[in-house]
Amino acid sequence: MTTVLNSLGDYIVDRTESLDDSLIQEYFIERSDDKIKRLLDTEQYLLEGSRGSGKTMLMKSVELLAKNTFGQNSVLAVWVSFEESIRIERIKVVNTSLDPFLQWTMGKILYEVLEHIIKLKPASIERLEDRLTKIFGSNNKNNYSYYAKILSDYIQVLEKGDIEDNSSLGKNVPSIELVNILENPTSFKNFLVDLIKDFHLERIVLLFDEAAHVFSFSQQEKFFTLFKALRHPKIACKAAVYPGITNYGKYFEKGQDAKELRLDWAATNLEDLNYIKDILKVRIQKFDLDYWNKLTVNKAVIDIICACSNGNPRFSFHIIDELQNSRAFSKAISIPKVIAALRTVFDSKWKEFSTLKQRLVKYRNYIEAAEDLMKEVIIPNLREWNNKQRKNSKKLSAGFYVSTTLYDQVPQLFDILAYSNIIMIDYSKKSLGKNQHGYYMALNPSLLFTDLILRDISEMNNVSTNKDTNQAYYPTSPGFKELIENLKDGNEYQCSNSKCDYKTADETFAFCPRCGHKIQVSEGESLYKILRSHSIDNLRLSPKIIERLKFKFVNIGEVYDAELDDLRMKYIQDVRIEMIKNAAIEYMAG
């Protein structure tokens, strides 16, 4: 008889995509706000939060809620993932007649919409059969999966087919009618509106996950142009985005074309702390009640773990995982054990942050500068500041202010830190005095404890965000003037004249002020090619599995392209094959 071992990893799994619907419903903890209602209403929204802050879990839960209540309100909510979008970068665009990225994106959306309609089987389902027959030119009665497969196959051709440039797309499209639908956002929207009428839907809600992360910089601009074009009283688009690093393009305006929904969080807010505590409680009690008891017998232990999550459930999972790895659960869990786990987990975060410049090539200089700024300026200054505040019995600080004049010169510097959940930015302007305004930026509490900025969890009750009890940085602050000048070297617009070396960061320049030639965007190597070329050592796999893979594969691109059977070898069979493939997909998607 085979004994099934209970693993903590099964209960604190990182990615929502690894959970089935029943577990999502069981694990989802709703916060005391109206975000679920907002994500199902008629408005366009950008759901903004750092990595691991729960955007995917929230969207998947919204989709399941809509599915369960479809018979009551006919709201069709469709979650769409674009993980494979980076593959489309390989197709060169030699003419503007067909854009492979837009075709693929609209094809993915259409496929998911049709799949949802088929599964829910709303009234007048026979009309879908008629529509699919017209699209694909085949009369395959009562076999909806047949048509869905045709569309799926075309999406696969765009992702993996032998297509060098978009001039050959026409040969691969299964029908002219499909081309007409995917030709441009307007025709695509009209088709969706026709579907809504056919099936008497109240509206279609499109939940676009990781919209600003998996897309390349240029793809982001195209996507948000499509997002804007789909606006309709019966179509509501919602997109999960990251703070700061998203390229919305020239034709999309935050606040105007879509409202913002921020996953705000504060380590000093009891309600926010209890939100993380409830997430951990549900999962860990299901794994082992004794584990939960050991985490909570000393209230300071669970409080510091929740505070150090920084509103990021995934990060709290990593802390718990490290406590188990260090055998902390074998006896009573001490605060020093928790601090040691925090230090190990955050060291891994710094490593991820350092290698982030390989993925976000456009932000390479900012990533390097941001890490140096945090380690050499912000953290030491804040530690020294609090030491002085304690001596004078004054309120302590858990962050700092950045003047708008400084932020506006190098926003990417701070936004990349927010993206990685190293800081959390309050974008509401506060007066700093002398006609100056600024943004408050809170450090991830893990840094507060591991770098001795705060000495224990009780000091969180003595923290203030008042401008008089916090440091503020300006363009003239020590180290910043030189930093700003160095970052300005990363200009992305250059003269098209090969004999002219003019560059600028100002996108309003259409022609070179020196020689009059057209200004063009500096073209770097595509993100797709960069990530493919990375060594398989970067995959989140054990050293033993990596060493075995090296017998057949050199880089991540080879693993990413490989069929499952190609990965099969001694000691690497079904379970590990899936794990390896998922690791490659996750790396390419971020």
PDB file of C-alpha atoms in Angstrom, residues 65-314:
ATOM      1  CA  LEU A  65     -18.510  33.878  -8.673  1.00  0.00           C
ATOM      2  CA  ALA A  66     -19.881  34.980 -12.042  1.00  0.00           C
ATOM      3  CA  LYS A  67     -20.037  31.351 -13.179  1.00  0.00           C
ATOM      4  CA  ASN A  68     -21.976  30.327 -10.064  1.00  0.00           C
ATOM      5  CA  THR A  69     -24.456  33.208 -10.411  1.00  0.00           C
ATOM      6  CA  PHE A  70     -24.739  33.215 -14.201  1.00  0.00           C
ATOM      7  CA  GLY A  71     -28.305  31.921 -14.118  1.00  0.00           C
ATOM      8  CA  GLN A  72     -29.337  34.924 -12.045  1.00  0.00           C
ATOM      9  CA  ASN A  73     -27.759  37.825 -13.947  1.00  0.00           C
ATOM     10  CA  SER A  74     -26.280  36.515 -17.265  1.00  0.00           C
ATOM     11  CA  VAL A  75     -22.942  38.234 -16.634  1.00  0.00           C
ATOM     12  CA  LEU A  76     -20.254  36.254 -18.479  1.00  0.00           C
ATOM     13  CA  ALA A  77     -16.879  36.781 -16.769  1.00  0.00           C
ATOM     14  CA  VAL A  78     -13.879  35.422 -18.673  1.00  0.00           C
ATOM     15  CA  TRP A  79     -10.376  35.195 -17.185  1.00  0.00           C
ATOM     16  CA  VAL A  80      -7.702  35.395 -19.888  1.00  0.00           C
ATOM     17  CA  SER A  81      -4.005  34.644 -19.415  1.00  0.00           C
ATOM     18  CA  PHE A  82      -1.410  35.786 -21.944  1.00  0.00           C
ATOM     19  CA  GLU A  83       1.538  33.731 -20.670  1.00  0.00           C
ATOM     20  CA  GLU A  84       2.667  32.694 -24.148  1.00  0.00           C
ATOM     21  CA  SER A  85       2.647  36.232 -25.609  1.00  0.00           C
ATOM     22  CA  ILE A  86       6.422  36.443 -25.650  1.00  0.00           C
ATOM     23  CA  ARG A  87       6.499  33.813 -28.409  1.00  0.00           C
ATOM     24  CA  ILE A  88       4.845  36.244 -30.821  1.00  0.00           C
ATOM     25  CA  GLU A  89       7.914  38.487 -30.716  1.00  0.00           C
ATOM     26  CA  ARG A  90       9.713  36.106 -33.061  1.00  0.00           C
ATOM     27  CA  ILE A  91       7.372  37.049 -35.963  1.00  0.00           C
ATOM     28  CA  LYS A  92       8.733  40.026 -37.878  1.00  0.00           C
ATOM     29  CA  VAL A  93       6.257  42.685 -38.966  1.00  0.00           C
ATOM     30  CA  VAL A  94       7.134  43.539 -42.569  1.00  0.00           C
ATOM     31  CA  ASN A  95       3.803  45.150 -43.421  1.00  0.00           C
ATOM     32  CA  THR A  96       0.973  46.676 -41.435  1.00  0.00           C
ATOM     33  CA  SER A  97      -1.874  44.655 -42.956  1.00  0.00           C
ATOM     34  CA  LEU A  98      -1.952  41.994 -40.216  1.00  0.00           C
ATOM     35  CA  ASP A  99      -0.481  42.429 -36.748  1.00  0.00           C
ATOM     36  CA  PRO A 100       0.427  38.964 -35.367  1.00  0.00           C
ATOM     37  CA  PHE A 101       0.327  40.158 -31.769  1.00  0.00           C
ATOM     38  CA  LEU A 102      -3.164  41.650 -32.055  1.00  0.00           C
ATOM     39  CA  GLN A 103      -4.406  38.626 -34.002  1.00  0.00           C
ATOM     40  CA  TRP A 104      -3.071  36.320 -31.314  1.00  0.00           C
ATOM     41  CA  THR A 105      -4.448  38.451 -28.463  1.00  0.00           C
ATOM     42  CA  MET A 106      -7.931  38.738 -29.944  1.00  0.00           C
ATOM     43  CA  GLY A 107      -7.816  35.043 -30.872  1.00  0.00           C
ATOM     44  CA  LYS A 108      -7.037  34.123 -27.252  1.00  0.00           C
ATOM     45  CA  ILE A 109      -9.890  36.278 -25.979  1.00  0.00           C
ATOM     46  CA  LEU A 110     -12.323  34.852 -28.538  1.00  0.00           C
ATOM     47  CA  TYR A 111     -11.322  31.278 -27.727  1.00  0.00           C
ATOM     48  CA  GLU A 112     -11.899  31.793 -23.990  1.00  0.00           C
ATOM     49  CA  VAL A 113     -15.239  33.560 -24.587  1.00  0.00           C
ATOM     50  CA  LEU A 114     -16.479  30.731 -26.810  1.00  0.00           C
ATOM     51  CA  GLU A 115     -15.313  28.109 -24.305  1.00  0.00           C
ATOM     52  CA  HIS A 116     -17.233  29.843 -21.522  1.00  0.00           C
ATOM     53  CA  ILE A 117     -20.390  30.152 -23.606  1.00  0.00           C
ATOM     54  CA  ILE A 118     -20.181  26.474 -24.537  1.00  0.00           C
ATOM     55  CA  LYS A 119     -19.720  25.359 -20.896  1.00  0.00           C
ATOM     56  CA  LEU A 120     -22.472  27.551 -19.481  1.00  0.00           C
ATOM     57  CA  LYS A 121     -24.864  26.691 -22.319  1.00  0.00           C
ATOM     58  CA  PRO A 122     -27.016  29.837 -22.144  1.00  0.00           C
ATOM     59  CA  ALA A 123     -30.292  30.234 -24.044  1.00  0.00           C
ATOM     60  CA  SER A 124     -30.157  30.075 -27.850  1.00  0.00           C
ATOM     61  CA  ILE A 125     -26.988  27.959 -27.883  1.00  0.00           C
ATOM     62  CA  GLU A 126     -27.875  26.853 -31.419  1.00  0.00           C
ATOM     63  CA  ARG A 127     -26.981  30.346 -32.586  1.00  0.00           C
ATOM     64  CA  LEU A 128     -23.384  29.720 -31.592  1.00  0.00           C
ATOM     65  CA  GLU A 129     -23.342  26.701 -33.878  1.00  0.00           C
ATOM     66  CA  ASP A 130     -24.581  28.877 -36.754  1.00  0.00           C
ATOM     67  CA  ARG A 131     -21.982  31.542 -36.045  1.00  0.00           C
ATOM     68  CA  LEU A 132     -19.105  29.053 -35.831  1.00  0.00           C
ATOM     69  CA  THR A 133     -20.228  27.419 -39.061  1.00  0.00           C
ATOM     70  CA  LYS A 134     -20.050  30.801 -40.799  1.00  0.00           C
ATOM     71  CA  ILE A 135     -16.638  31.575 -39.331  1.00  0.00           C
ATOM     72  CA  PHE A 136     -14.937  28.301 -40.186  1.00  0.00           C
ATOM     73  CA  GLY A 137     -16.887  27.265 -43.259  1.00  0.00           C
ATOM     74  CA  SER A 138     -17.755  23.823 -41.950  1.00  0.00           C
ATOM     75  CA  ASN A 139     -21.034  22.326 -40.817  1.00  0.00           C
ATOM     76  CA  ASN A 140     -20.026  20.082 -37.945  1.00  0.00           C
ATOM     77  CA  LYS A 141     -23.362  19.835 -36.133  1.00  0.00           C
ATOM     78  CA  ASN A 142     -23.465  19.805 -32.335  1.00  0.00           C
ATOM     79  CA  ASN A 143     -19.700  19.611 -31.977  1.00  0.00           C
ATOM     80  CA  TYR A 144     -18.667  22.922 -30.486  1.00  0.00           C
ATOM     81  CA  SER A 145     -15.261  21.576 -29.441  1.00  0.00           C
ATOM     82  CA  TYR A 146     -14.471  20.992 -33.128  1.00  0.00           C
ATOM     83  CA  TYR A 147     -14.644  24.711 -33.853  1.00  0.00           C
ATOM     84  CA  ALA A 148     -12.850  25.670 -30.651  1.00  0.00           C
ATOM     85  CA  LYS A 149     -10.015  23.356 -31.673  1.00  0.00           C
ATOM     86  CA  ILE A 150      -9.684  25.061 -35.074  1.00  0.00           C
ATOM     87  CA  LEU A 151      -9.261  28.403 -33.338  1.00  0.00           C
ATOM     88  CA  SER A 152      -6.920  26.873 -30.757  1.00  0.00           C
ATOM     89  CA  ASP A 153      -4.794  25.366 -33.533  1.00  0.00           C
ATOM     90  CA  TYR A 154      -4.444  28.772 -35.197  1.00  0.00           C
ATOM     91  CA  ILE A 155      -3.327  30.285 -31.881  1.00  0.00           C
ATOM     92  CA  GLN A 156      -0.753  27.477 -31.613  1.00  0.00           C
ATOM     93  CA  VAL A 157       0.498  28.226 -35.130  1.00  0.00           C
ATOM     94  CA  LEU A 158       1.042  31.861 -34.139  1.00  0.00           C
ATOM     95  CA  GLU A 159       2.878  30.773 -30.984  1.00  0.00           C
ATOM     96  CA  LYS A 160       5.027  27.956 -32.335  1.00  0.00           C
ATOM     97  CA  GLY A 161       4.573  27.694 -36.095  1.00  0.00           C
ATOM     98  CA  ASP A 162       7.284  28.224 -38.668  1.00  0.00           C
ATOM     99  CA  ILE A 163       6.276  31.808 -39.444  1.00  0.00           C
ATOM    100  CA  GLU A 164       9.166  34.175 -40.103  1.00  0.00           C
ATOM    101  CA  ASP A 165       7.157  37.325 -40.807  1.00  0.00           C
ATOM    102  CA  ASN A 166       3.546  38.455 -40.903  1.00  0.00           C
ATOM    103  CA  SER A 167       3.330  38.409 -44.695  1.00  0.00           C
ATOM    104  CA  SER A 168       2.730  34.649 -44.477  1.00  0.00           C
ATOM    105  CA  LEU A 169      -0.036  34.822 -41.878  1.00  0.00           C
ATOM    106  CA  GLY A 170      -2.761  34.619 -44.519  1.00  0.00           C
ATOM    107  CA  LYS A 171      -1.696  31.097 -45.483  1.00  0.00           C
ATOM    108  CA  ASN A 172      -2.249  29.862 -41.926  1.00  0.00           C
ATOM    109  CA  VAL A 173      -5.599  31.478 -41.122  1.00  0.00           C
ATOM    110  CA  PRO A 174      -8.338  28.790 -41.139  1.00  0.00           C
ATOM    111  CA  SER A 175     -10.929  31.066 -42.793  1.00  0.00           C
ATOM    112  CA  ILE A 176     -11.461  34.517 -44.315  1.00  0.00           C
ATOM    113  CA  GLU A 177     -14.325  35.131 -41.878  1.00  0.00           C
ATOM    114  CA  LEU A 178     -11.968  34.644 -38.950  1.00  0.00           C
ATOM    115  CA  VAL A 179      -9.535  37.135 -40.519  1.00  0.00           C
ATOM    116  CA  ASN A 180     -12.360  39.646 -40.767  1.00  0.00           C
ATOM    117  CA  ILE A 181     -13.121  39.231 -37.063  1.00  0.00           C
ATOM    118  CA  LEU A 182      -9.488  39.463 -35.930  1.00  0.00           C
ATOM    119  CA  GLU A 183      -8.549  42.131 -38.469  1.00  0.00           C
ATOM    120  CA  ASN A 184      -8.845  45.063 -36.073  1.00  0.00           C
ATOM    121  CA  PRO A 185     -10.257  45.933 -32.629  1.00  0.00           C
ATOM    122  CA  THR A 186     -13.444  47.444 -34.079  1.00  0.00           C
ATOM    123  CA  SER A 187     -14.481  44.339 -36.017  1.00  0.00           C
ATOM    124  CA  PHE A 188     -13.574  42.188 -33.025  1.00  0.00           C
ATOM    125  CA  LYS A 189     -15.670  44.315 -30.677  1.00  0.00           C
ATOM    126  CA  ASN A 190     -18.607  44.185 -33.091  1.00  0.00           C
ATOM    127  CA  PHE A 191     -18.424  40.397 -33.121  1.00  0.00           C
ATOM    128  CA  LEU A 192     -18.445  40.268 -29.316  1.00  0.00           C
ATOM    129  CA  VAL A 193     -21.450  42.600 -29.231  1.00  0.00           C
ATOM    130  CA  ASP A 194     -23.261  40.286 -31.668  1.00  0.00           C
ATOM    131  CA  LEU A 195     -22.520  37.331 -29.365  1.00  0.00           C
ATOM    132  CA  ILE A 196     -23.925  39.284 -26.416  1.00  0.00           C
ATOM    133  CA  LYS A 197     -27.142  39.928 -28.343  1.00  0.00           C
ATOM    134  CA  ASP A 198     -27.404  36.342 -29.568  1.00  0.00           C
ATOM    135  CA  PHE A 199     -27.177  34.863 -26.090  1.00  0.00           C
ATOM    136  CA  HIS A 200     -29.046  37.603 -24.243  1.00  0.00           C
ATOM    137  CA  LEU A 201     -26.069  38.337 -22.009  1.00  0.00           C
ATOM    138  CA  GLU A 202     -26.155  41.236 -19.604  1.00  0.00           C
ATOM    139  CA  ARG A 203     -22.492  41.887 -20.425  1.00  0.00           C
ATOM    140  CA  ILE A 204     -19.124  40.219 -20.971  1.00  0.00           C
ATOM    141  CA  VAL A 205     -16.474  40.985 -18.354  1.00  0.00           C
ATOM    142  CA  LEU A 206     -12.927  40.353 -19.620  1.00  0.00           C
ATOM    143  CA  LEU A 207     -10.436  39.743 -16.803  1.00  0.00           C
ATOM    144  CA  PHE A 208      -6.954  40.194 -18.282  1.00  0.00           C
ATOM    145  CA  ASP A 209      -4.348  38.735 -15.936  1.00  0.00           C
ATOM    146  CA  GLU A 210      -0.708  39.884 -15.795  1.00  0.00           C
ATOM    147  CA  ALA A 211      -1.422  42.212 -18.727  1.00  0.00           C
ATOM    148  CA  ALA A 212       1.523  44.466 -18.012  1.00  0.00           C
ATOM    149  CA  HIS A 213       4.129  41.860 -17.116  1.00  0.00           C
ATOM    150  CA  VAL A 214       4.137  39.087 -19.684  1.00  0.00           C
ATOM    151  CA  PHE A 215       3.888  41.542 -22.598  1.00  0.00           C
ATOM    152  CA  SER A 216       7.029  43.149 -23.961  1.00  0.00           C
ATOM    153  CA  PHE A 217       7.272  46.941 -23.815  1.00  0.00           C
ATOM    154  CA  SER A 218       5.934  47.426 -27.349  1.00  0.00           C
ATOM    155  CA  GLN A 219       3.230  44.762 -26.850  1.00  0.00           C
ATOM    156  CA  GLN A 220       1.956  46.612 -23.797  1.00  0.00           C
ATOM    157  CA  GLU A 221       1.212  49.722 -25.856  1.00  0.00           C
ATOM    158  CA  LYS A 222      -0.687  47.679 -28.452  1.00  0.00           C
ATOM    159  CA  PHE A 223      -2.612  45.832 -25.755  1.00  0.00           C
ATOM    160  CA  PHE A 224      -3.819  48.965 -23.989  1.00  0.00           C
ATOM    161  CA  THR A 225      -4.830  50.481 -27.306  1.00  0.00           C
ATOM    162  CA  LEU A 226      -6.986  47.348 -27.807  1.00  0.00           C
ATOM    163  CA  PHE A 227      -8.212  47.608 -24.200  1.00  0.00           C
ATOM    164  CA  LYS A 228      -9.417  51.139 -24.881  1.00  0.00           C
ATOM    165  CA  ALA A 229     -10.997  50.202 -28.222  1.00  0.00           C
ATOM    166  CA  LEU A 230     -13.100  47.433 -26.636  1.00  0.00           C
ATOM    167  CA  ARG A 231     -14.950  49.879 -24.412  1.00  0.00           C
ATOM    168  CA  HIS A 232     -18.714  49.342 -24.772  1.00  0.00           C
ATOM    169  CA  PRO A 233     -21.751  49.410 -22.438  1.00  0.00           C
ATOM    170  CA  LYS A 234     -21.916  45.607 -22.749  1.00  0.00           C
ATOM    171  CA  ILE A 235     -18.151  44.891 -22.558  1.00  0.00           C
ATOM    172  CA  ALA A 236     -16.149  45.616 -19.386  1.00  0.00           C
ATOM    173  CA  CYS A 237     -12.377  45.142 -19.458  1.00  0.00           C
ATOM    174  CA  LYS A 238     -10.319  44.729 -16.289  1.00  0.00           C
ATOM    175  CA  ALA A 239      -6.521  44.352 -16.413  1.00  0.00           C
ATOM    176  CA  ALA A 240      -4.072  43.354 -13.676  1.00  0.00           C
ATOM    177  CA  VAL A 241      -1.048  45.655 -13.810  1.00  0.00           C
ATOM    178  CA  TYR A 242       2.060  46.425 -11.809  1.00  0.00           C
ATOM    179  CA  PRO A 243       2.838  49.828 -10.307  1.00  0.00           C
ATOM    180  CA  GLY A 244       5.030  52.088 -12.352  1.00  0.00           C
ATOM    181  CA  ILE A 245       6.593  49.850 -14.984  1.00  0.00           C
ATOM    182  CA  THR A 246       3.600  49.550 -17.315  1.00  0.00           C
ATOM    183  CA  ASN A 247       3.786  51.136 -20.769  1.00  0.00           C
ATOM    184  CA  TYR A 248       0.276  52.371 -21.553  1.00  0.00           C
ATOM    185  CA  GLY A 249       1.375  54.133 -24.736  1.00  0.00           C
ATOM    186  CA  LYS A 250       0.397  57.508 -26.164  1.00  0.00           C
ATOM    187  CA  TYR A 251      -3.283  56.724 -26.680  1.00  0.00           C
ATOM    188  CA  PHE A 252      -4.273  55.395 -23.269  1.00  0.00           C
ATOM    189  CA  GLU A 253      -4.801  57.589 -20.228  1.00  0.00           C
ATOM    190  CA  LYS A 254      -5.086  56.137 -16.722  1.00  0.00           C
ATOM    191  CA  GLY A 255      -8.101  57.523 -14.924  1.00  0.00           C
ATOM    192  CA  GLN A 256      -9.758  58.513 -18.174  1.00  0.00           C
ATOM    193  CA  ASP A 257      -9.733  55.274 -20.206  1.00  0.00           C
ATOM    194  CA  ALA A 258      -9.765  53.068 -17.116  1.00  0.00           C
ATOM    195  CA  LYS A 259     -10.110  53.727 -13.407  1.00  0.00           C
ATOM    196  CA  GLU A 260      -7.517  52.458 -10.949  1.00  0.00           C
ATOM    197  CA  LEU A 261      -8.121  49.840  -8.263  1.00  0.00           C
ATOM    198  CA  ARG A 262      -5.105  49.596  -5.994  1.00  0.00           C
ATOM    199  CA  LEU A 263      -4.365  46.686  -3.672  1.00  0.00           C
ATOM    200  CA  ASP A 264      -3.299  49.032  -0.872  1.00  0.00           C
ATOM    201  CA  TRP A 265      -1.924  47.681   2.376  1.00  0.00           C
ATOM    202  CA  ALA A 266      -0.290  48.995   5.561  1.00  0.00           C
ATOM    203  CA  ALA A 267       1.652  47.029   8.156  1.00  0.00           C
ATOM    204  CA  THR A 268       0.218  49.285  10.870  1.00  0.00           C
ATOM    205  CA  ASN A 269      -3.392  48.573   9.878  1.00  0.00           C
ATOM    206  CA  LEU A 270      -4.916  45.793  12.032  1.00  0.00           C
ATOM    207  CA  GLU A 271      -7.501  44.944   9.361  1.00  0.00           C
ATOM    208  CA  ASP A 272      -4.745  44.472   6.764  1.00  0.00           C
ATOM    209  CA  LEU A 273      -2.716  42.281   9.130  1.00  0.00           C
ATOM    210  CA  ASN A 274      -5.763  40.117   9.860  1.00  0.00           C
ATOM    211  CA  TYR A 275      -6.308  39.671   6.106  1.00  0.00           C
ATOM    212  CA  ILE A 276      -2.901  37.971   5.766  1.00  0.00           C
ATOM    213  CA  LYS A 277      -3.440  36.070   9.017  1.00  0.00           C
ATOM    214  CA  ASP A 278      -6.737  34.653   7.728  1.00  0.00           C
ATOM    215  CA  ILE A 279      -5.063  33.486   4.501  1.00  0.00           C
ATOM    216  CA  LEU A 280      -2.361  31.665   6.463  1.00  0.00           C
ATOM    217  CA  LYS A 281      -4.862  30.241   8.943  1.00  0.00           C
ATOM    218  CA  VAL A 282      -7.032  28.591   6.267  1.00  0.00           C
ATOM    219  CA  ARG A 283      -4.121  26.935   4.519  1.00  0.00           C
ATOM    220  CA  ILE A 284      -1.874  25.947   7.421  1.00  0.00           C
ATOM    221  CA  GLN A 285      -4.673  24.584   9.599  1.00  0.00           C
ATOM    222  CA  LYS A 286      -5.723  22.387   6.694  1.00  0.00           C
ATOM    223  CA  PHE A 287      -2.144  21.079   6.444  1.00  0.00           C
ATOM    224  CA  ASP A 288      -1.405  20.622  10.155  1.00  0.00           C
ATOM    225  CA  LEU A 289      -3.206  22.185  13.114  1.00  0.00           C
ATOM    226  CA  ASP A 290      -0.071  21.797  15.237  1.00  0.00           C
ATOM    227  CA  TYR A 291       1.837  24.059  12.818  1.00  0.00           C
ATOM    228  CA  TRP A 292      -0.762  26.789  13.284  1.00  0.00           C
ATOM    229  CA  ASN A 293      -0.645  26.424  17.061  1.00  0.00           C
ATOM    230  CA  LYS A 294       3.137  26.844  17.076  1.00  0.00           C
ATOM    231  CA  LEU A 295       2.861  29.935  14.884  1.00  0.00           C
ATOM    232  CA  THR A 296       0.299  31.566  17.169  1.00  0.00           C
ATOM    233  CA  VAL A 297       1.257  30.517  20.714  1.00  0.00           C
ATOM    234  CA  ASN A 298       3.515  33.585  20.764  1.00  0.00           C
ATOM    235  CA  LYS A 299       1.423  36.364  19.201  1.00  0.00           C
ATOM    236  CA  ALA A 300       4.566  38.279  18.204  1.00  0.00           C
ATOM    237  CA  VAL A 301       5.572  35.429  15.846  1.00  0.00           C
ATOM    238  CA  ILE A 302       2.452  35.468  13.678  1.00  0.00           C
ATOM    239  CA  ASP A 303       2.264  39.274  13.878  1.00  0.00           C
ATOM    240  CA  ILE A 304       5.768  39.767  12.534  1.00  0.00           C
ATOM    241  CA  ILE A 305       5.187  37.233   9.731  1.00  0.00           C
ATOM    242  CA  CYS A 306       1.978  39.000   8.686  1.00  0.00           C
ATOM    243  CA  ALA A 307       3.582  42.438   8.917  1.00  0.00           C
ATOM    244  CA  CYS A 308       6.582  41.284   6.865  1.00  0.00           C
ATOM    245  CA  SER A 309       4.350  39.926   4.113  1.00  0.00           C
ATOM    246  CA  ASN A 310       3.925  43.593   3.118  1.00  0.00           C
ATOM    247  CA  GLY A 311       0.455  42.733   1.864  1.00  0.00           C
ATOM    248  CA  ASN A 312       1.887  39.965  -0.287  1.00  0.00           C
ATOM    249  CA  PRO A 313       0.479  36.498   0.596  1.00  0.00           C
ATOM    250  CA  ARG A 314       3.123  34.833  -1.563  1.00  0.00           C
TER     251      ARG A 314
END
